[in-house]
PDB file of C-alpha atoms in Angstrom:
ATOM      1  CA  LEU W 726      99.410 120.462  89.168  1.00  0.00           C
ATOM      2  CA  LEU W 727      99.512 117.516  91.568  1.00  0.00           C
ATOM      3  CA  LYS W 728      97.449 119.425  94.126  1.00  0.00           C
ATOM      4  CA  VAL W 729      94.675 119.830  91.555  1.00  0.00           C
ATOM      5  CA  HIS W 730      94.427 116.140  90.654  1.00  0.00           C
ATOM      6  CA  ALA W 731      95.312 114.393  93.918  1.00  0.00           C
ATOM      7  CA  THR W 732      92.205 113.385  95.814  1.00  0.00           C
ATOM      8  CA  PRO W 733      91.801 112.956  99.578  1.00  0.00           C
ATOM      9  CA  ALA W 734      92.044 109.171  99.108  1.00  0.00           C
ATOM     10  CA  LEU W 735      95.607 109.553  97.858  1.00  0.00           C
ATOM     11  CA  ARG W 736      96.507 111.706 100.859  1.00  0.00           C
ATOM     12  CA  SER W 737      94.534 109.656 103.373  1.00  0.00           C
ATOM     13  CA  SER W 738      97.386 107.921 105.174  1.00  0.00           C
ATOM     14  CA  LYS W 739     100.800 108.836 106.437  1.00  0.00           C
ATOM     15  CA  GLY W 740     103.533 108.009 103.960  1.00  0.00           C
ATOM     16  CA  MET W 741     101.560 108.872 100.857  1.00  0.00           C
ATOM     17  CA  GLY W 742     103.674 111.734  99.657  1.00  0.00           C
ATOM     18  CA  PRO W 743     103.821 113.477  96.297  1.00  0.00           C
ATOM     19  CA  VAL W 744     105.822 110.680  94.633  1.00  0.00           C
ATOM     20  CA  PHE W 745     103.234 108.036  95.477  1.00  0.00           C
ATOM     21  CA  GLN W 746     100.399 110.375  94.510  1.00  0.00           C
ATOM     22  CA  ALA W 747     101.925 111.243  91.134  1.00  0.00           C
ATOM     23  CA  THR W 748     102.844 107.640  90.391  1.00  0.00           C
ATOM     24  CA  SER W 749      99.420 106.286  91.235  1.00  0.00           C
ATOM     25  CA  LEU W 750      97.659 109.023  89.279  1.00  0.00           C
ATOM     26  CA  ALA W 751      99.812 108.501  86.198  1.00  0.00           C
ATOM     27  CA  LEU W 752     100.368 104.749  86.185  1.00  0.00           C
ATOM     28  CA  LEU W 753      97.330 103.362  88.001  1.00  0.00           C
ATOM     29  CA  PRO W 754      94.175 104.918  86.515  1.00  0.00           C
ATOM     30  CA  GLU W 755      92.222 101.774  87.489  1.00  0.00           C
ATOM     31  CA  LEU W 756      92.487 102.689  91.167  1.00  0.00           C
ATOM     32  CA  GLY W 757      89.014 102.599  92.675  1.00  0.00           C
ATOM     33  CA  THR W 758      87.407 100.658  89.835  1.00  0.00           C
ATOM     34  CA  LEU W 759      88.776  97.176  90.563  1.00  0.00           C
ATOM     35  CA  THR W 760      88.294  94.775  93.454  1.00  0.00           C
ATOM     36  CA  ARG W 761      90.988  94.429  96.104  1.00  0.00           C
ATOM     37  CA  GLN W 762      92.213  91.160  94.574  1.00  0.00           C
ATOM     38  CA  GLN W 763      92.366  92.610  91.070  1.00  0.00           C
ATOM     39  CA  ILE W 764      94.223  95.769  92.114  1.00  0.00           C
ATOM     40  CA  ALA W 765      96.719  93.747  94.168  1.00  0.00           C
ATOM     41  CA  LYS W 766      97.427  91.503  91.203  1.00  0.00           C
ATOM     42  CA  LEU W 767      97.713  94.488  88.857  1.00  0.00           C
ATOM     43  CA  VAL W 768     100.316  96.152  91.070  1.00  0.00           C
ATOM     44  CA  GLY W 769     102.105  92.870  91.745  1.00  0.00           C
ATOM     45  CA  VAL W 770     101.605  92.411  95.493  1.00  0.00           C
ATOM     46  CA  ALA W 771      99.252  89.422  95.303  1.00  0.00           C
ATOM     47  CA  PRO W 772     100.710  86.009  96.139  1.00  0.00           C
ATOM     48  CA  MET W 773     100.941  83.902  92.990  1.00  0.00           C
ATOM     49  CA  ASN W 774     101.368  80.145  93.195  1.00  0.00           C
ATOM     50  CA  ARG W 775     103.945  78.057  91.355  1.00  0.00           C
ATOM     51  CA  ASP W 776     102.080  74.773  91.294  1.00  0.00           C
ATOM     52  CA  SER W 777     102.344  72.143  88.586  1.00  0.00           C
ATOM     53  CA  GLY W 778     100.644  68.798  88.858  1.00  0.00           C
ATOM     54  CA  GLN W 779     101.363  67.404  92.297  1.00  0.00           C
ATOM     55  CA  MET W 780     104.213  69.817  92.988  1.00  0.00           C
ATOM     56  CA  GLN W 781     103.368  72.725  95.237  1.00  0.00           C
ATOM     57  CA  GLY W 782     105.771  75.629  95.097  1.00  0.00           C
ATOM     58  CA  LYS W 783     106.023  78.719  97.258  1.00  0.00           C
ATOM     59  CA  ARG W 784     103.609  81.580  96.842  1.00  0.00           C
ATOM     60  CA  ARG W 785     105.454  84.735  95.843  1.00  0.00           C
ATOM     61  CA  VAL W 786     104.585  88.160  94.568  1.00  0.00           C
ATOM     62  CA  ARG W 787     105.551  88.769  90.967  1.00  0.00           C
ATOM     63  CA  GLY W 788     104.577  90.634  87.849  1.00  0.00           C
ATOM     64  CA  GLY W 789     102.516  93.766  87.920  1.00  0.00           C
ATOM     65  CA  ARG W 790     103.514  97.377  87.480  1.00  0.00           C
ATOM     66  CA  ALA W 791     106.982  97.772  88.944  1.00  0.00           C
ATOM     67  CA  PRO W 792     107.067 101.611  89.189  1.00  0.00           C
ATOM     68  CA  VAL W 793     103.810 101.605  91.161  1.00  0.00           C
ATOM     69  CA  ARG W 794     105.107  98.815  93.383  1.00  0.00           C
ATOM     70  CA  VAL W 795     108.324 100.759  94.091  1.00  0.00           C
ATOM     71  CA  ALA W 796     106.368 103.889  95.055  1.00  0.00           C
ATOM     72  CA  LEU W 797     104.004 101.801  97.185  1.00  0.00           C
ATOM     73  CA  TYR W 798     106.985 100.166  98.908  1.00  0.00           C
ATOM     74  CA  MET W 799     108.427 103.525  99.948  1.00  0.00           C
ATOM     75  CA  ALA W 800     105.015 104.797 101.062  1.00  0.00           C
ATOM     76  CA  THR W 801     104.515 101.634 103.117  1.00  0.00           C
ATOM     77  CA  LEU W 802     107.929 101.958 104.774  1.00  0.00           C
ATOM     78  CA  SER W 803     106.914 105.375 106.026  1.00  0.00           C
ATOM     79  CA  ALA W 804     103.377 104.306 106.899  1.00  0.00           C
ATOM     80  CA  VAL W 805     104.581 101.331 108.954  1.00  0.00           C
ATOM     81  CA  ARG W 806     106.676 103.736 110.958  1.00  0.00           C
ATOM     82  CA  TRP W 807     104.140 106.530 111.453  1.00  0.00           C
ATOM     83  CA  ASP W 808     100.598 105.168 110.904  1.00  0.00           C
ATOM     84  CA  PRO W 809      99.345 103.424 114.076  1.00  0.00           C
ATOM     85  CA  MET W 810      97.077 100.967 112.244  1.00  0.00           C
ATOM     86  CA  LEU W 811      99.710  99.761 109.782  1.00  0.00           C
ATOM     87  CA  ARG W 812     102.355  99.705 112.488  1.00  0.00           C
ATOM     88  CA  ALA W 813     100.160  97.402 114.581  1.00  0.00           C
ATOM     89  CA  HIS W 814      99.522  95.162 111.566  1.00  0.00           C
ATOM     90  CA  TYR W 815     103.250  94.951 110.803  1.00  0.00           C
ATOM     91  CA  GLN W 816     104.152  94.209 114.422  1.00  0.00           C
ATOM     92  CA  GLN W 817     101.471  91.522 114.633  1.00  0.00           C
ATOM     93  CA  LEU W 818     102.840  89.812 111.526  1.00  0.00           C
ATOM     94  CA  ARG W 819     106.394  89.979 112.897  1.00  0.00           C
ATOM     95  CA  ALA W 820     105.211  88.557 116.234  1.00  0.00           C
ATOM     96  CA  ARG W 821     103.673  85.622 114.359  1.00  0.00           C
ATOM     97  CA  GLY W 822     107.096  84.853 112.912  1.00  0.00           C
ATOM     98  CA  LYS W 823     106.869  86.417 109.451  1.00  0.00           C
ATOM     99  CA  LEU W 824     110.058  87.775 107.932  1.00  0.00           C
ATOM    100  CA  GLY W 825     110.440  91.537 107.704  1.00  0.00           C
ATOM    101  CA  LYS W 826     110.042  91.730 103.920  1.00  0.00           C
ATOM    102  CA  VAL W 827     107.079  89.359 103.964  1.00  0.00           C
ATOM    103  CA  ALA W 828     105.349  91.482 106.599  1.00  0.00           C
ATOM    104  CA  LEU W 829     106.154  94.646 104.629  1.00  0.00           C
ATOM    105  CA  VAL W 830     104.662  93.224 101.425  1.00  0.00           C
ATOM    106  CA  ALA W 831     101.534  92.264 103.386  1.00  0.00           C
ATOM    107  CA  CYS W 832     101.345  95.865 104.633  1.00  0.00           C
ATOM    108  CA  MET W 833     101.814  97.085 101.052  1.00  0.00           C
ATOM    109  CA  ARG W 834      98.803  95.061 100.011  1.00  0.00           C
ATOM    110  CA  LYS W 835      96.784  96.334 102.968  1.00  0.00           C
ATOM    111  CA  LEU W 836      97.679  99.969 102.209  1.00  0.00           C
ATOM    112  CA  LEU W 837      96.811  99.488  98.539  1.00  0.00           C
ATOM    113  CA  THR W 838      93.471  97.958  99.520  1.00  0.00           C
ATOM    114  CA  ILE W 839      92.700 100.913 101.796  1.00  0.00           C
ATOM    115  CA  VAL W 840      93.558 103.469  99.111  1.00  0.00           C
ATOM    116  CA  ASN W 841      91.551 101.527  96.521  1.00  0.00           C
ATOM    117  CA  ALA W 842      88.471 101.422  98.775  1.00  0.00           C
ATOM    118  CA  ARG W 843      88.696 105.129  99.609  1.00  0.00           C
ATOM    119  CA  ARG W 844      89.122 105.997  95.938  1.00  0.00           C
ATOM    120  CA  ARG W 845      86.134 103.778  95.082  1.00  0.00           C
ATOM    121  CA  ASP W 846      84.015 105.623  97.634  1.00  0.00           C
ATOM    122  CA  GLU W 847      85.123 108.962  96.173  1.00  0.00           C
ATOM    123  CA  LEU W 848      84.142 107.855  92.678  1.00  0.00           C
ATOM    124  CA  ARG W 849      80.738 106.665  93.865  1.00  0.00           C
ATOM    125  CA  ASN W 850      80.086 109.826  95.868  1.00  0.00           C
ATOM    126  CA  PRO W 851      81.858 112.705  94.072  1.00  0.00           C
ATOM    127  CA  GLY W 852      80.214 115.387  96.213  1.00  0.00           C
ATOM    128  CA  GLY W 853      82.112 114.201  99.255  1.00  0.00           C
ATOM    129  CA  ALA W 854      79.064 114.279 101.507  1.00  0.00           C
ATOM    130  CA  ALA W 855      78.625 111.379 103.880  1.00  0.00           C
ATOM    131  CA  ILE W 856      76.268 108.667 102.677  1.00  0.00           C
ATOM    132  CA  ALA W 857      73.283 108.274 104.981  1.00  0.00           C
ATOM    133  CA  ALA W 858      72.785 104.793 106.368  1.00  0.00           C
TER     134      ALA W 858
END
């Protein structure tokens, strides 16, 4: 049944296995209809501030849909290892001094943004033919 409903956008990158595909299909129907900021906040990988008055707190990820975030985390772990683009992004963040988990969450957001954009393009062009420039 998953093969019938999973689209090429959900299989577009290494690490996006059947668990991520099923989770995103079932728990994230908004995929492809929201902006990258909105989808990141919905899943819970957008940095949220903890400011009050003159106090400035740390920006941390919080809230969102935990089951989707867990599936995205596992997909990102695999993608950082096997996808050249995400691996380079992760290594660049680590070279700039980011902690491992911080860099991984940034890669989670990047992977989610990529999947969201590909799903958006699929929804706009259901035939799958390339759009002429």
